[in-house]
Amino acid sequence: MERDVHTLYNEWRRNAVEDPDVARELAAIEGKEDEIFDRFYQSLTFGTAGLRGVIGAGTNRMNIYTVNQATQGLADFLNSTYEEPSVAIAYDSRIKSEDFARSAAGVLAANGIKVHIYKELMPTPMLSFAVRELECQSGIIITASHNPSQYNGYKCYDPEGYQMTDESAAKTYDFISKVDLFTGVRRMSFEEGLEKGLIEYIDDDVIEEFYSRVLTCQITPGVCSKADLSVIYTPLNGTGNKPVREILRRIGQTNVRVVPQQELPDGKFPTCPYPNPEIKQVFECGIEMSREEPADLLLATDPDCDRVGIAVKDHGEYHLMSGNEVGAMLLDYILKNRTEKGSLPVNPVAVKSIVTSDLIDRIAEHYHCEVRHLLTGFKYIGEFITQLEKTDEDDRFIFGMEESYGYLCGTHARDKDAVVASMLICEMAAYYKLQGKTLVQVMNELYDRHGMYLSRLLNFAFEGAAGMEKMQGIMELLRREHPEEIAGRRIVFSADYDSGVCTDYRTGSHSGTNLPRSNVLSYKLEDRSGVIVRPSGTEPKIKVYITAVAPDRAQAEAVADALERDIKAKMNIE
């Protein structure tokens, strides 16, 4: 292994001269065994989430060489599958995002594939939209979503506008594996591709059509112009700045102030090194800004604008609301108003990931709406919408969500969309403000009606090769030990999504998950609480999702504490 690593390192020293940043980094790590090993002990894995990794030199890093290799493999896959394929490309504000996008465009053009690329950085949902609108056979977005600034990523899309499914990703990876990084990539400069008409900028009409489609998702049009809702918005130095502000302006939400330090694109994310709308730090600048002039709502979209988080002014303090809570309120708001207006379709259906709160099921049940439970990954929701569309039933789709702050209303995109979600959140806040309620009060009413469902997410990081081994060992331990209870609460139902087997311990019966295989273990407890364990698909960590169900918040917190202690012990995590 050591010999191979050094062979790769020396090969890169000879050949990786085009990018001066990569060349400098390679020179700087000469003789540093640990540094060399970390960059070359593996290649970035291409899966349904594409590539994601730290920006830098080596096969285990994001750089133009690994991006071009992946793009050549994608080109080979597309040319073997379609007669005249085309690809849409977008990119976010991250370091080297535009460089990677232009380089990928040049590789595709050199392979005779037509490229449609946005003129400037654009949100992920607008890439999803462009793939379908321009009838492309694939799409690429350069982004690492909410990861820290040293990361970047490369995501590929199917012709239907959702991220590649397992089958397409596996076929693409087979082609990528055959591409030599330095000698196997066909290249054309971006400028030459433009001159030859193989690369074209996406027309503004496509952007306008996206806005039009989003606006059709309004539930109570005109409410924002009546409520005088005050909003402080932060795009977290990412792609949401123009489209979110534009869509809010169009629905009459004019009282919007933007956090100046986080307004313009900046891949270093200077005020929030971890630009994730799930954490309080991203709201600190907005909260500071509110001291001069308070706002009813703080709104934050992540750098590629597919996820959105909020903080709500309640009794003088800003209360951060979880992804589960925002999703629950949005679903209730949509179903309530569409029921009252008589606009609900026959057999309405909402879709959520398996790790999203069961409170969604209770709310949907209240309005006689079906809920589908799918694996984590919004591509599965996008795939479900497409299946509905093919049988002319796409009007049944009401709402899709993941607890990690991703939402979709409408069928214009097949990925989570913080543009439409920001619009609906502001509309919902305005609607309830006219009734004298904050969103915190609305959420408490939902808890009073359906019970307290307290969600808690635990993240356990495992870096490097040893970390990957440890993660695998933890999952194997849980499967081997087969726990019968967690924190003294009997497990009444379990699902192993890797084996595809569900077990009902009350009856002793077994059934299938009827979902693709995934390394996830789920446990339902006798008090309706639950624990789900899964390795992250995009980061070196194991995630544990705890749901504590109790009559009130204090009791739910106690249950969550007990479940957290015991599942950590069962996983041998201190």
PDB file of N, CA, C and O in Angstrom, residues 220-250:
ATOM      1  N   THR A 220     -51.900  30.785  -0.114  1.00  0.00           N
ATOM      2  CA  THR A 220     -52.807  31.911   0.138  1.00  0.00           C
ATOM      3  C   THR A 220     -52.202  33.168  -0.501  1.00  0.00           C
ATOM      4  O   THR A 220     -51.610  33.995   0.193  1.00  0.00           O
ATOM      5  N   PRO A 221     -52.322  33.312  -1.809  1.00  0.00           N
ATOM      6  CA  PRO A 221     -51.726  34.455  -2.505  1.00  0.00           C
ATOM      7  C   PRO A 221     -52.184  35.789  -1.926  1.00  0.00           C
ATOM      8  O   PRO A 221     -53.337  35.955  -1.542  1.00  0.00           O
ATOM      9  N   GLY A 222     -51.246  36.722  -1.830  1.00  0.00           N
ATOM     10  CA  GLY A 222     -51.565  38.069  -1.360  1.00  0.00           C
ATOM     11  C   GLY A 222     -51.451  38.263   0.133  1.00  0.00           C
ATOM     12  O   GLY A 222     -51.497  39.402   0.613  1.00  0.00           O
ATOM     13  N   VAL A 223     -51.269  37.171   0.889  1.00  0.00           N
ATOM     14  CA  VAL A 223     -51.266  37.306   2.345  1.00  0.00           C
ATOM     15  C   VAL A 223     -50.059  38.100   2.841  1.00  0.00           C
ATOM     16  O   VAL A 223     -50.150  38.833   3.834  1.00  0.00           O
ATOM     17  N   CYS A 224     -48.925  38.003   2.147  1.00  0.00           N
ATOM     18  CA  CYS A 224     -47.726  38.703   2.606  1.00  0.00           C
ATOM     19  C   CYS A 224     -47.856  40.223   2.494  1.00  0.00           C
ATOM     20  O   CYS A 224     -47.272  40.971   3.285  1.00  0.00           O
ATOM     21  N   SER A 225     -48.616  40.680   1.529  1.00  0.00           N
ATOM     22  CA  SER A 225     -48.795  42.128   1.354  1.00  0.00           C
ATOM     23  C   SER A 225     -49.716  42.719   2.412  1.00  0.00           C
ATOM     24  O   SER A 225     -49.798  43.935   2.555  1.00  0.00           O
ATOM     25  N   LYS A 226     -50.407  41.855   3.169  1.00  0.00           N
ATOM     26  CA  LYS A 226     -51.350  42.330   4.183  1.00  0.00           C
ATOM     27  C   LYS A 226     -50.789  42.269   5.604  1.00  0.00           C
ATOM     28  O   LYS A 226     -51.249  42.993   6.476  1.00  0.00           O
ATOM     29  N   ALA A 227     -49.816  41.410   5.841  1.00  0.00           N
ATOM     30  CA  ALA A 227     -49.441  41.082   7.225  1.00  0.00           C
ATOM     31  C   ALA A 227     -48.326  41.942   7.796  1.00  0.00           C
ATOM     32  O   ALA A 227     -48.088  41.916   9.010  1.00  0.00           O
ATOM     33  N   ASP A 228     -47.595  42.675   6.949  1.00  0.00           N
ATOM     34  CA  ASP A 228     -46.443  43.455   7.396  1.00  0.00           C
ATOM     35  C   ASP A 228     -45.460  42.574   8.175  1.00  0.00           C
ATOM     36  O   ASP A 228     -44.962  42.948   9.231  1.00  0.00           O
ATOM     37  N   LEU A 229     -45.202  41.396   7.626  1.00  0.00           N
ATOM     38  CA  LEU A 229     -44.221  40.493   8.218  1.00  0.00           C
ATOM     39  C   LEU A 229     -42.822  41.046   7.975  1.00  0.00           C
ATOM     40  O   LEU A 229     -42.498  41.461   6.862  1.00  0.00           O
ATOM     41  N   SER A 230     -42.001  41.079   9.008  1.00  0.00           N
ATOM     42  CA  SER A 230     -40.625  41.564   8.854  1.00  0.00           C
ATOM     43  C   SER A 230     -39.672  40.367   8.870  1.00  0.00           C
ATOM     44  O   SER A 230     -39.741  39.507   9.749  1.00  0.00           O
ATOM     45  N   VAL A 231     -38.787  40.342   7.870  1.00  0.00           N
ATOM     46  CA  VAL A 231     -37.897  39.195   7.676  1.00  0.00           C
ATOM     47  C   VAL A 231     -36.451  39.668   7.570  1.00  0.00           C
ATOM     48  O   VAL A 231     -36.163  40.662   6.895  1.00  0.00           O
ATOM     49  N   ILE A 232     -35.566  38.957   8.244  1.00  0.00           N
ATOM     50  CA  ILE A 232     -34.131  39.115   8.019  1.00  0.00           C
ATOM     51  C   ILE A 232     -33.657  37.832   7.341  1.00  0.00           C
ATOM     52  O   ILE A 232     -33.871  36.728   7.847  1.00  0.00           O
ATOM     53  N   TYR A 233     -33.030  38.005   6.178  1.00  0.00           N
ATOM     54  CA  TYR A 233     -32.636  36.840   5.376  1.00  0.00           C
ATOM     55  C   TYR A 233     -31.124  36.773   5.202  1.00  0.00           C
ATOM     56  O   TYR A 233     -30.468  37.788   4.979  1.00  0.00           O
ATOM     57  N   THR A 234     -30.589  35.556   5.294  1.00  0.00           N
ATOM     58  CA  THR A 234     -29.181  35.342   4.974  1.00  0.00           C
ATOM     59  C   THR A 234     -29.027  34.201   3.986  1.00  0.00           C
ATOM     60  O   THR A 234     -29.501  33.087   4.248  1.00  0.00           O
ATOM     61  N   PRO A 235     -28.369  34.466   2.857  1.00  0.00           N
ATOM     62  CA  PRO A 235     -28.055  33.382   1.926  1.00  0.00           C
ATOM     63  C   PRO A 235     -26.758  32.660   2.297  1.00  0.00           C
ATOM     64  O   PRO A 235     -26.316  31.781   1.552  1.00  0.00           O
ATOM     65  N   LEU A 236     -26.168  33.033   3.426  1.00  0.00           N
ATOM     66  CA  LEU A 236     -24.927  32.413   3.917  1.00  0.00           C
ATOM     67  C   LEU A 236     -23.840  32.425   2.835  1.00  0.00           C
ATOM     68  O   LEU A 236     -23.161  31.411   2.606  1.00  0.00           O
ATOM     69  N   ASN A 237     -23.692  33.577   2.182  1.00  0.00           N
ATOM     70  CA  ASN A 237     -22.660  33.773   1.158  1.00  0.00           C
ATOM     71  C   ASN A 237     -22.794  32.792  -0.011  1.00  0.00           C
ATOM     72  O   ASN A 237     -21.810  32.450  -0.671  1.00  0.00           O
ATOM     73  N   GLY A 238     -24.035  32.336  -0.252  1.00  0.00           N
ATOM     74  CA  GLY A 238     -24.255  31.323  -1.275  1.00  0.00           C
ATOM     75  C   GLY A 238     -25.131  31.785  -2.417  1.00  0.00           C
ATOM     76  O   GLY A 238     -25.195  32.976  -2.763  1.00  0.00           O
ATOM     77  N   THR A 239     -25.884  30.833  -2.983  1.00  0.00           N
ATOM     78  CA  THR A 239     -26.614  31.061  -4.230  1.00  0.00           C
ATOM     79  C   THR A 239     -28.023  31.602  -4.044  1.00  0.00           C
ATOM     80  O   THR A 239     -28.668  31.963  -5.034  1.00  0.00           O
ATOM     81  N   GLY A 240     -28.523  31.658  -2.821  1.00  0.00           N
ATOM     82  CA  GLY A 240     -29.921  32.024  -2.616  1.00  0.00           C
ATOM     83  C   GLY A 240     -30.216  33.501  -2.717  1.00  0.00           C
ATOM     84  O   GLY A 240     -31.379  33.900  -2.845  1.00  0.00           O
ATOM     85  N   ASN A 241     -29.192  34.349  -2.674  1.00  0.00           N
ATOM     86  CA  ASN A 241     -29.395  35.786  -2.553  1.00  0.00           C
ATOM     87  C   ASN A 241     -30.361  36.353  -3.594  1.00  0.00           C
ATOM     88  O   ASN A 241     -31.350  36.995  -3.248  1.00  0.00           O
ATOM     89  N   LYS A 242     -30.108  36.108  -4.864  1.00  0.00           N
ATOM     90  CA  LYS A 242     -30.975  36.676  -5.913  1.00  0.00           C
ATOM     91  C   LYS A 242     -32.326  35.954  -6.019  1.00  0.00           C
ATOM     92  O   LYS A 242     -33.376  36.597  -5.994  1.00  0.00           O
ATOM     93  N   PRO A 243     -32.352  34.621  -6.163  1.00  0.00           N
ATOM     94  CA  PRO A 243     -33.660  33.974  -6.387  1.00  0.00           C
ATOM     95  C   PRO A 243     -34.605  34.044  -5.205  1.00  0.00           C
ATOM     96  O   PRO A 243     -35.809  34.239  -5.399  1.00  0.00           O
ATOM     97  N   VAL A 244     -34.110  33.909  -3.980  1.00  0.00           N
ATOM     98  CA  VAL A 244     -35.009  33.979  -2.821  1.00  0.00           C
ATOM     99  C   VAL A 244     -35.575  35.385  -2.677  1.00  0.00           C
ATOM    100  O   VAL A 244     -36.785  35.565  -2.473  1.00  0.00           O
ATOM    101  N   ARG A 245     -34.730  36.388  -2.801  1.00  0.00           N
ATOM    102  CA  ARG A 245     -35.218  37.763  -2.680  1.00  0.00           C
ATOM    103  C   ARG A 245     -36.208  38.092  -3.794  1.00  0.00           C
ATOM    104  O   ARG A 245     -37.205  38.791  -3.572  1.00  0.00           O
ATOM    105  N   GLU A 246     -35.945  37.580  -4.997  1.00  0.00           N
ATOM    106  CA  GLU A 246     -36.841  37.844  -6.120  1.00  0.00           C
ATOM    107  C   GLU A 246     -38.205  37.210  -5.898  1.00  0.00           C
ATOM    108  O   GLU A 246     -39.241  37.836  -6.136  1.00  0.00           O
ATOM    109  N   ILE A 247     -38.231  35.975  -5.440  1.00  0.00           N
ATOM    110  CA  ILE A 247     -39.517  35.290  -5.261  1.00  0.00           C
ATOM    111  C   ILE A 247     -40.298  35.929  -4.113  1.00  0.00           C
ATOM    112  O   ILE A 247     -41.524  36.050  -4.167  1.00  0.00           O
ATOM    113  N   LEU A 248     -39.605  36.381  -3.061  1.00  0.00           N
ATOM    114  CA  LEU A 248     -40.293  37.053  -1.954  1.00  0.00           C
ATOM    115  C   LEU A 248     -40.861  38.397  -2.418  1.00  0.00           C
ATOM    116  O   LEU A 248     -41.970  38.786  -2.032  1.00  0.00           O
ATOM    117  N   ARG A 249     -40.107  39.092  -3.257  1.00  0.00           N
ATOM    118  CA  ARG A 249     -40.612  40.366  -3.786  1.00  0.00           C
ATOM    119  C   ARG A 249     -41.891  40.137  -4.589  1.00  0.00           C
ATOM    120  O   ARG A 249     -42.853  40.892  -4.478  1.00  0.00           O
ATOM    121  N   ARG A 250     -41.903  39.067  -5.365  1.00  0.00           N
ATOM    122  CA  ARG A 250     -43.049  38.817  -6.237  1.00  0.00           C
ATOM    123  C   ARG A 250     -44.309  38.414  -5.468  1.00  0.00           C
ATOM    124  O   ARG A 250     -45.419  38.591  -5.983  1.00  0.00           O
TER     125      ARG A 250
END
